[in-house]
Structures are given as C-alpha cells and as structure tokens.
C-alpha cells in the first residue's frame, strides 16, 4: 500500500485525530502494517511485549488462559499494557476473520505519547474504559460466586 | 499546612517526580487537601465524578456494590476513571484509618496531563497495571466458576 493510502487509513482512526498529515506520514513510516488471516495470533500470552497494535479493520479475540474474555474491533488500540508496565503479554490476541493491523514498536509508542498529549489522553481513556468494564465484570463474577 | 510543606509532601509522590517546584506550587494552589477519618467516604459509587484523588498518606478501601475489591495506599492515584470516561463513580472509596488526600478537579487534571507527558505516562502505567491485575482476577474468577 502506498504511503498516501496508509496515511488516509490512519486518518480514520479516532486515536490519530488531531495529528496533522506530516506526523501521520512519519507514523506510517515508523510503524508496520500487517494483515493477519483468520485464527492467526497477533501476540501470545506470556510473550515479551515489544509493540502496541491498532486494529485498522476486522476484529480479534482476546483470550486469557485459553478463555475468550473480549473482542477488540476496528480502531481499537491494544497490546499497550506490556509496553507500559514491562510485563509479558497478559492475553493472546487471535484474528477473527482477516484483520489489518498497525504495529507500533515500544519506543515509538512512548515517543508518540510524549509528543501528542491528545493521543495520550485518548489512550488513557481507552484504558480507563476497559478497566471500568473489567471491574464491573469482576464484581458480577464475585457476587455470582458468593 | 503551609504551601511549602504542601509542596514538600507533593514532591514525595512518584507521580509528581520530574515536575519542578514552581509547578508543584501551582498544583498545591489548584488542588484541595482533605483529611478523612476512618470510615468516611472519599467518593461514592454512582455519584458524578468531578475530581481525581492522590493518596498522600494512609489507605482506602475500594468497594463495588458493597464488596471490597481492593485497597489503595500511599501515593496511589485514584478516581480518575470517571474523569476520563465521563461515567459515574465506578466504586466507593472508604477511608481505612486516617487518610490524607489531594483532590484535583477534573479540568485541572486534564490540564496537568496535557502539560506533563511524564505524568501522563505514569497515569497510563497505573491504569495499565490495574487493568492487568483486574483481568487476571476476572480470568481466575471465571475459571473457578466453570
């Protein structure tokens, strides 16, 4: 895919709103774009995490200990936990159908966060939303068990 | 407490490392410091969230639907989910013993995040760590139930 087409794809991702074209061009150069086939793994639980993923199209299952806990869809950012916390991958991501993914290396991800406060706030919001959902699910699971 | 003593207290919080004295002075002016007695609530599940908290000393219980899910201790940042996601408080925070708390209003919190990328990354790390722990607890609860 040409860099221009790549920049056009990046522009559609809410996370990258407010970032101007020349910076998106840089991001397109810095990042890697990979197409996964149905059932292929983007990353595997327990592996060292050296990149974050942005789903450009399609969706992936989130599995912890073989159990499907969630689905991440178009424009989701995922895989950033191991980058931020320096822990192994906390979940397996498995393509459900064809998935088009942008892979951002750890150091580049941190640089992006530092340079673009709006992007940083958006990642924070994503994490907070997922934490809110997970906490609710945990409370429900605990009260069902007791 | 004098502003100087307040700045000295803020300096001890890892979240504020790397922020120079004059900015911390501004933060001390912008934020409110409150001492909670044992059993008092910092915030209550379901309320509108208009501030984040930094625990300066002591600890608080985190309760969801009356169930104690976690404990937050000295130097933790907490209560930022409702600010970031614009949702009601997802949990009740109840002082366990005397707790000394810094309260940062929503708009000031967002401003701080935009101005200090390092602080922003630290908040992201905190969220990611809590998400990792909660996801693990959820997976354990689900596999125990099945």
CSV table of C-alpha atoms in Angstrom, one decimal:
chain,number,residue,atom,x,y,z
A,1,UNK,CA,0.0,0.0,0.0
A,2,UNK,CA,1.3,3.5,-0.8
A,3,UNK,CA,2.2,5.9,2.0
A,4,UNK,CA,-0.6,8.2,0.9
A,5,UNK,CA,-3.2,5.4,1.2
A,6,UNK,CA,-1.7,4.4,4.5
A,7,UNK,CA,-2.0,8.0,5.8
A,8,UNK,CA,-5.6,8.1,4.6
A,9,UNK,CA,-6.3,4.8,6.6
A,10,UNK,CA,-4.6,6.3,9.7
A,11,UNK,CA,-6.7,9.4,9.5
A,12,UNK,CA,-9.8,7.4,10.0
A,13,UNK,CA,-8.6,6.2,13.5
A,14,UNK,CA,-10.1,8.3,16.3
A,15,UNK,CA,-6.8,7.9,18.2
A,16,UNK,CA,-5.0,9.8,15.5
A,17,UNK,CA,-7.5,12.7,15.1
A,18,UNK,CA,-5.8,16.0,15.7
A,19,UNK,CA,-2.5,14.8,14.4
A,20,UNK,CA,-1.5,16.5,11.2
A,21,UNK,CA,-0.7,14.8,7.9
A,22,UNK,CA,3.1,15.1,8.1
A,23,UNK,CA,3.2,13.5,11.5
A,24,UNK,CA,0.9,10.7,10.3
A,25,UNK,CA,3.2,10.2,7.4
A,26,UNK,CA,6.1,9.8,9.9
A,27,UNK,CA,3.9,7.3,11.9
A,28,UNK,CA,3.2,5.4,8.7
A,29,UNK,CA,7.0,5.1,8.1
A,30,UNK,CA,7.7,4.2,11.7
A,31,UNK,CA,5.0,1.6,12.1
A,32,UNK,CA,4.5,-1.7,10.3
A,33,UNK,CA,1.3,-2.8,8.7
A,34,UNK,CA,0.4,-6.5,8.8
A,35,UNK,CA,-2.6,-8.5,7.6
A,36,UNK,CA,-3.5,-11.5,9.7
A,37,UNK,CA,-5.6,-14.4,8.5
A,38,UNK,CA,-8.4,-15.9,10.5
A,39,UNK,CA,-7.0,-17.8,13.5
A,40,UNK,CA,-3.5,-16.3,13.3
A,41,UNK,CA,-2.2,-14.8,16.6
A,42,UNK,CA,-1.1,-11.1,16.8
A,43,UNK,CA,0.6,-11.9,20.1
A,44,UNK,CA,0.6,-14.7,22.5
A,45,UNK,CA,0.0,-14.6,26.3
A,46,UNK,CA,3.3,-14.8,28.2
A,47,UNK,CA,5.5,-13.5,25.4
A,48,UNK,CA,7.6,-10.4,25.8
A,49,UNK,CA,5.7,-7.3,24.6
A,50,UNK,CA,7.6,-5.0,22.3
A,51,UNK,CA,4.8,-3.3,20.4
A,52,UNK,CA,1.3,-2.0,20.5
A,53,UNK,CA,-1.4,-2.7,17.9
A,54,UNK,CA,-4.0,-0.5,16.3
A,55,UNK,CA,-6.7,-2.5,14.6
A,56,UNK,CA,-7.3,-0.8,11.2
A,57,UNK,CA,-10.0,-3.2,10.1
A,58,UNK,CA,-11.5,-6.5,11.2
A,59,UNK,CA,-11.6,-7.9,14.8
A,60,UNK,CA,-9.6,-10.1,17.1
A,61,UNK,CA,-10.5,-12.2,20.1
A,62,UNK,CA,-8.8,-11.6,23.5
A,63,UNK,CA,-8.0,-14.8,25.3
A,64,UNK,CA,-6.7,-15.3,28.8
A,65,UNK,CA,-5.6,-18.8,29.7
A,66,UNK,CA,-7.5,-20.0,26.6
A,67,UNK,CA,-10.7,-18.4,27.7
A,68,UNK,CA,-12.2,-15.7,25.4
A,69,UNK,CA,-12.7,-12.6,27.6
A,70,UNK,CA,-13.4,-10.0,25.0
A,71,UNK,CA,-13.4,-8.9,21.3
A,72,UNK,CA,-11.5,-5.9,20.0
A,73,UNK,CA,-12.7,-4.3,16.9
A,74,UNK,CA,-11.9,-1.7,14.3
A,75,UNK,CA,-9.8,1.3,15.5
A,76,UNK,CA,-9.1,-0.3,18.9
A,77,UNK,CA,-5.7,0.2,20.4
A,78,UNK,CA,-4.5,-3.0,22.2
A,79,UNK,CA,-1.3,-4.6,23.5
A,80,UNK,CA,-0.1,-1.5,25.2
A,81,UNK,CA,-0.2,-2.9,28.7
A,82,UNK,CA,3.0,-4.9,28.4
A,83,UNK,CA,4.7,-1.8,26.9
A,84,UNK,CA,3.6,0.4,29.7
A,85,UNK,CA,4.1,-2.0,32.6
A,86,UNK,CA,7.1,-4.0,31.3
A,87,UNK,CA,5.2,-7.3,31.8
A,88,UNK,CA,4.8,-10.2,29.5
A,89,UNK,CA,1.7,-10.2,27.2
A,90,UNK,CA,-1.3,-10.5,29.5
A,91,UNK,CA,-3.5,-12.0,26.8
A,92,UNK,CA,-3.5,-13.7,23.4
A,93,UNK,CA,-4.9,-11.8,20.5
A,94,UNK,CA,-6.3,-14.0,17.8
A,95,UNK,CA,-7.6,-12.8,14.5
A,96,UNK,CA,-11.3,-13.5,13.9
A,97,UNK,CA,-11.5,-13.2,10.2
A,98,UNK,CA,-9.0,-11.1,8.3
A,99,UNK,CA,-7.5,-8.3,10.4
A,100,UNK,CA,-5.5,-5.4,9.2
A,101,UNK,CA,-3.2,-4.2,12.0
A,102,UNK,CA,-0.8,-1.3,12.6
A,103,UNK,CA,2.1,-2.4,14.7
A,104,UNK,CA,4.0,0.3,16.7
A,105,UNK,CA,7.3,-0.5,18.4
A,106,UNK,CA,7.6,0.2,22.1
A,107,UNK,CA,10.0,3.1,21.9
A,108,UNK,CA,8.0,4.8,19.1
A,109,UNK,CA,4.8,4.3,21.1
A,110,UNK,CA,6.3,6.1,24.1
A,111,UNK,CA,7.6,8.9,21.9
A,112,UNK,CA,4.2,9.4,20.3
A,113,UNK,CA,2.5,9.6,23.8
A,114,UNK,CA,5.0,12.2,24.9
A,115,UNK,CA,4.7,14.3,21.8
A,116,UNK,CA,0.9,14.2,21.4
A,117,UNK,CA,-0.9,14.9,24.7
A,118,UNK,CA,-4.3,14.4,23.0
A,119,UNK,CA,-3.3,10.9,21.8
A,120,UNK,CA,-2.0,10.2,25.3
A,121,UNK,CA,-5.4,11.2,26.8
A,122,UNK,CA,-7.2,9.0,24.3
A,123,UNK,CA,-5.1,6.0,25.3
A,124,UNK,CA,-5.8,6.8,28.9
A,125,UNK,CA,-9.5,7.0,28.2
A,126,UNK,CA,-9.3,3.6,26.4
A,127,UNK,CA,-7.5,2.0,29.4
A,128,UNK,CA,-10.0,3.6,31.9
A,129,UNK,CA,-12.9,2.3,29.9
A,130,UNK,CA,-11.5,-1.2,29.7
A,131,UNK,CA,-10.7,-1.0,33.5
A,132,UNK,CA,-14.3,0.1,34.2
A,133,UNK,CA,-15.8,-2.8,32.2
A,134,UNK,CA,-13.4,-5.4,33.7
A,135,UNK,CA,-14.1,-4.2,37.2
A,136,UNK,CA,-17.8,-4.5,36.7
A,137,UNK,CA,-17.4,-8.0,35.2
A,138,UNK,CA,-15.2,-9.0,38.2
A,139,UNK,CA,-17.8,-7.7,40.7
A,140,UNK,CA,-20.5,-9.6,38.8
A,141,UNK,CA,-18.4,-12.8,38.8
A,142,UNK,CA,-17.7,-12.4,42.5
A,143,UNK,CA,-21.2,-11.8,43.5
A,144,UNK,CA,-22.4,-14.8,41.3
A,145,UNK,CA,-19.9,-17.0,43.1
A,146,UNK,CA,-20.9,-16.0,46.6
B,1,UNK,CA,-0.4,23.4,56.3
B,2,UNK,CA,1.9,25.9,54.6
B,3,UNK,CA,2.3,25.9,50.9
B,4,UNK,CA,6.0,25.0,51.3
B,5,UNK,CA,5.1,22.0,53.5
B,6,UNK,CA,2.4,21.0,50.9
B,7,UNK,CA,5.0,21.2,48.1
B,8,UNK,CA,7.4,19.0,50.1
B,9,UNK,CA,4.6,16.5,50.5
B,10,UNK,CA,3.8,16.5,46.8
B,11,UNK,CA,7.5,16.0,46.0
B,12,UNK,CA,7.4,12.6,47.7
B,13,UNK,CA,4.7,11.3,45.3
B,14,UNK,CA,6.2,9.4,42.4
B,15,UNK,CA,3.6,10.7,40.0
B,16,UNK,CA,4.9,14.2,40.5
B,17,UNK,CA,8.6,13.4,40.1
B,18,UNK,CA,10.1,15.4,37.3
B,19,UNK,CA,7.8,18.3,37.9
B,20,UNK,CA,9.7,21.3,39.1
B,21,UNK,CA,9.0,23.2,42.3
B,22,UNK,CA,7.1,26.2,40.8
B,23,UNK,CA,4.7,23.9,39.0
B,24,UNK,CA,4.1,21.9,42.2
B,25,UNK,CA,3.4,25.1,44.0
B,26,UNK,CA,0.8,25.8,41.3
B,27,UNK,CA,-0.7,22.3,41.8
B,28,UNK,CA,-0.8,22.9,45.6
B,29,UNK,CA,-2.8,26.1,45.0
B,30,UNK,CA,-5.0,24.4,42.4
B,31,UNK,CA,-5.8,21.3,44.4
B,32,UNK,CA,-7.5,20.8,47.7
B,33,UNK,CA,-6.1,18.8,50.6
B,34,UNK,CA,-8.6,16.9,52.8
B,35,UNK,CA,-8.1,14.6,55.8
B,36,UNK,CA,-10.7,11.8,56.0
B,37,UNK,CA,-11.4,10.0,59.2
B,38,UNK,CA,-11.7,6.2,59.4
B,39,UNK,CA,-14.9,5.0,57.6
B,40,UNK,CA,-15.5,8.3,55.8
B,41,UNK,CA,-16.1,8.1,52.1
B,42,UNK,CA,-13.9,10.0,49.6
B,43,UNK,CA,-16.5,9.3,46.9
B,44,UNK,CA,-19.5,7.1,46.5
B,45,UNK,CA,-20.3,4.6,43.7
B,46,UNK,CA,-22.8,6.1,41.3
B,47,UNK,CA,-22.0,9.7,42.1
B,48,UNK,CA,-20.9,12.1,39.3
B,49,UNK,CA,-17.1,12.2,39.3
B,50,UNK,CA,-15.6,15.7,39.2
B,51,UNK,CA,-12.2,15.1,40.7
B,52,UNK,CA,-9.3,12.7,40.9
B,53,UNK,CA,-7.5,11.8,44.2
B,54,UNK,CA,-3.9,11.3,45.2
B,55,UNK,CA,-3.5,9.5,48.5
B,56,UNK,CA,-0.8,11.4,50.3
B,57,UNK,CA,-0.8,9.1,53.4
B,58,UNK,CA,-3.0,6.3,54.8
B,59,UNK,CA,-5.1,3.9,52.8
B,60,UNK,CA,-8.7,3.5,51.5
B,61,UNK,CA,-10.8,0.5,50.6
B,62,UNK,CA,-12.3,0.2,47.1
B,63,UNK,CA,-15.8,-1.2,47.2
B,64,UNK,CA,-18.0,-2.2,44.3
B,65,UNK,CA,-21.7,-3.0,45.1
B,66,UNK,CA,-20.6,-3.1,48.8
B,67,UNK,CA,-17.9,-5.7,48.1
B,68,UNK,CA,-14.3,-4.8,48.9
B,69,UNK,CA,-12.3,-5.4,45.7
B,70,UNK,CA,-9.0,-3.7,46.5
B,71,UNK,CA,-7.1,-1.4,48.8
B,72,UNK,CA,-5.3,1.7,47.6
B,73,UNK,CA,-2.4,3.0,49.6
B,74,UNK,CA,0.1,5.9,49.9
B,75,UNK,CA,0.8,7.8,46.7
B,76,UNK,CA,-1.8,6.0,44.6
B,77,UNK,CA,-3.8,8.0,42.1
B,78,UNK,CA,-7.5,7.0,42.1
B,79,UNK,CA,-10.9,8.3,41.0
B,80,UNK,CA,-9.6,9.2,37.5
B,81,UNK,CA,-11.8,6.8,35.6
B,82,UNK,CA,-15.0,8.9,35.9
B,83,UNK,CA,-13.0,12.0,34.8
B,84,UNK,CA,-11.5,10.3,31.8
B,85,UNK,CA,-14.6,8.4,30.7
B,86,UNK,CA,-17.4,10.8,31.9
B,87,UNK,CA,-19.1,8.0,33.7
B,88,UNK,CA,-20.4,8.0,37.3
B,89,UNK,CA,-18.1,6.8,40.1
B,90,UNK,CA,-17.4,3.1,39.4
B,91,UNK,CA,-16.5,2.4,43.0
B,92,UNK,CA,-16.8,3.7,46.6
B,93,UNK,CA,-13.6,4.8,48.2
B,94,UNK,CA,-13.7,4.5,52.0
B,95,UNK,CA,-11.0,5.7,54.4
B,96,UNK,CA,-9.4,2.8,56.3
B,97,UNK,CA,-7.9,4.8,59.2
B,98,UNK,CA,-7.0,8.4,58.8
B,99,UNK,CA,-6.3,9.3,55.1
B,100,UNK,CA,-4.7,12.5,53.8
B,101,UNK,CA,-5.9,13.2,50.3
B,102,UNK,CA,-5.1,15.6,47.5
B,103,UNK,CA,-8.2,16.4,45.4
B,104,UNK,CA,-7.6,17.6,41.8
B,105,UNK,CA,-10.6,19.0,39.9
B,106,UNK,CA,-11.4,17.4,36.5
B,107,UNK,CA,-10.3,20.3,34.3
B,108,UNK,CA,-7.1,20.8,36.3
B,109,UNK,CA,-6.4,17.1,36.0
B,110,UNK,CA,-6.8,17.2,32.2
B,111,UNK,CA,-4.6,20.3,32.0
B,112,UNK,CA,-1.9,18.6,34.1
B,113,UNK,CA,-1.9,15.5,31.8
B,114,UNK,CA,-1.6,17.7,28.7
B,115,UNK,CA,1.2,19.8,30.1
B,116,UNK,CA,3.3,17.0,31.7
B,117,UNK,CA,3.8,14.0,29.4
B,118,UNK,CA,5.8,12.1,32.0
B,119,UNK,CA,2.9,12.4,34.5
B,120,UNK,CA,0.5,11.3,31.8
B,121,UNK,CA,2.6,8.2,31.1
B,122,UNK,CA,2.7,7.5,34.8
B,123,UNK,CA,-1.1,7.6,35.0
B,124,UNK,CA,-1.3,5.4,31.9
B,125,UNK,CA,1.0,2.9,33.6
B,126,UNK,CA,-1.1,2.9,36.8
B,127,UNK,CA,-4.2,2.3,34.7
B,128,UNK,CA,-2.5,-0.5,32.7
B,129,UNK,CA,-1.3,-2.1,35.9
B,130,UNK,CA,-4.7,-2.1,37.5
B,131,UNK,CA,-6.2,-3.4,34.2
B,132,UNK,CA,-3.7,-6.2,34.2
B,133,UNK,CA,-4.5,-7.2,37.8
B,134,UNK,CA,-8.2,-7.0,37.3
B,135,UNK,CA,-8.1,-9.0,34.1
B,136,UNK,CA,-6.2,-11.7,35.9
B,137,UNK,CA,-8.6,-11.7,38.8
B,138,UNK,CA,-11.5,-11.9,36.3
B,139,UNK,CA,-10.0,-14.9,34.4
B,140,UNK,CA,-9.4,-16.6,37.8
B,141,UNK,CA,-13.0,-16.0,38.9
B,142,UNK,CA,-14.3,-17.3,35.6
B,143,UNK,CA,-12.3,-20.4,35.6
B,144,UNK,CA,-13.3,-21.1,39.3
B,145,UNK,CA,-16.9,-20.7,38.3
B,146,UNK,CA,-16.7,-23.1,35.3
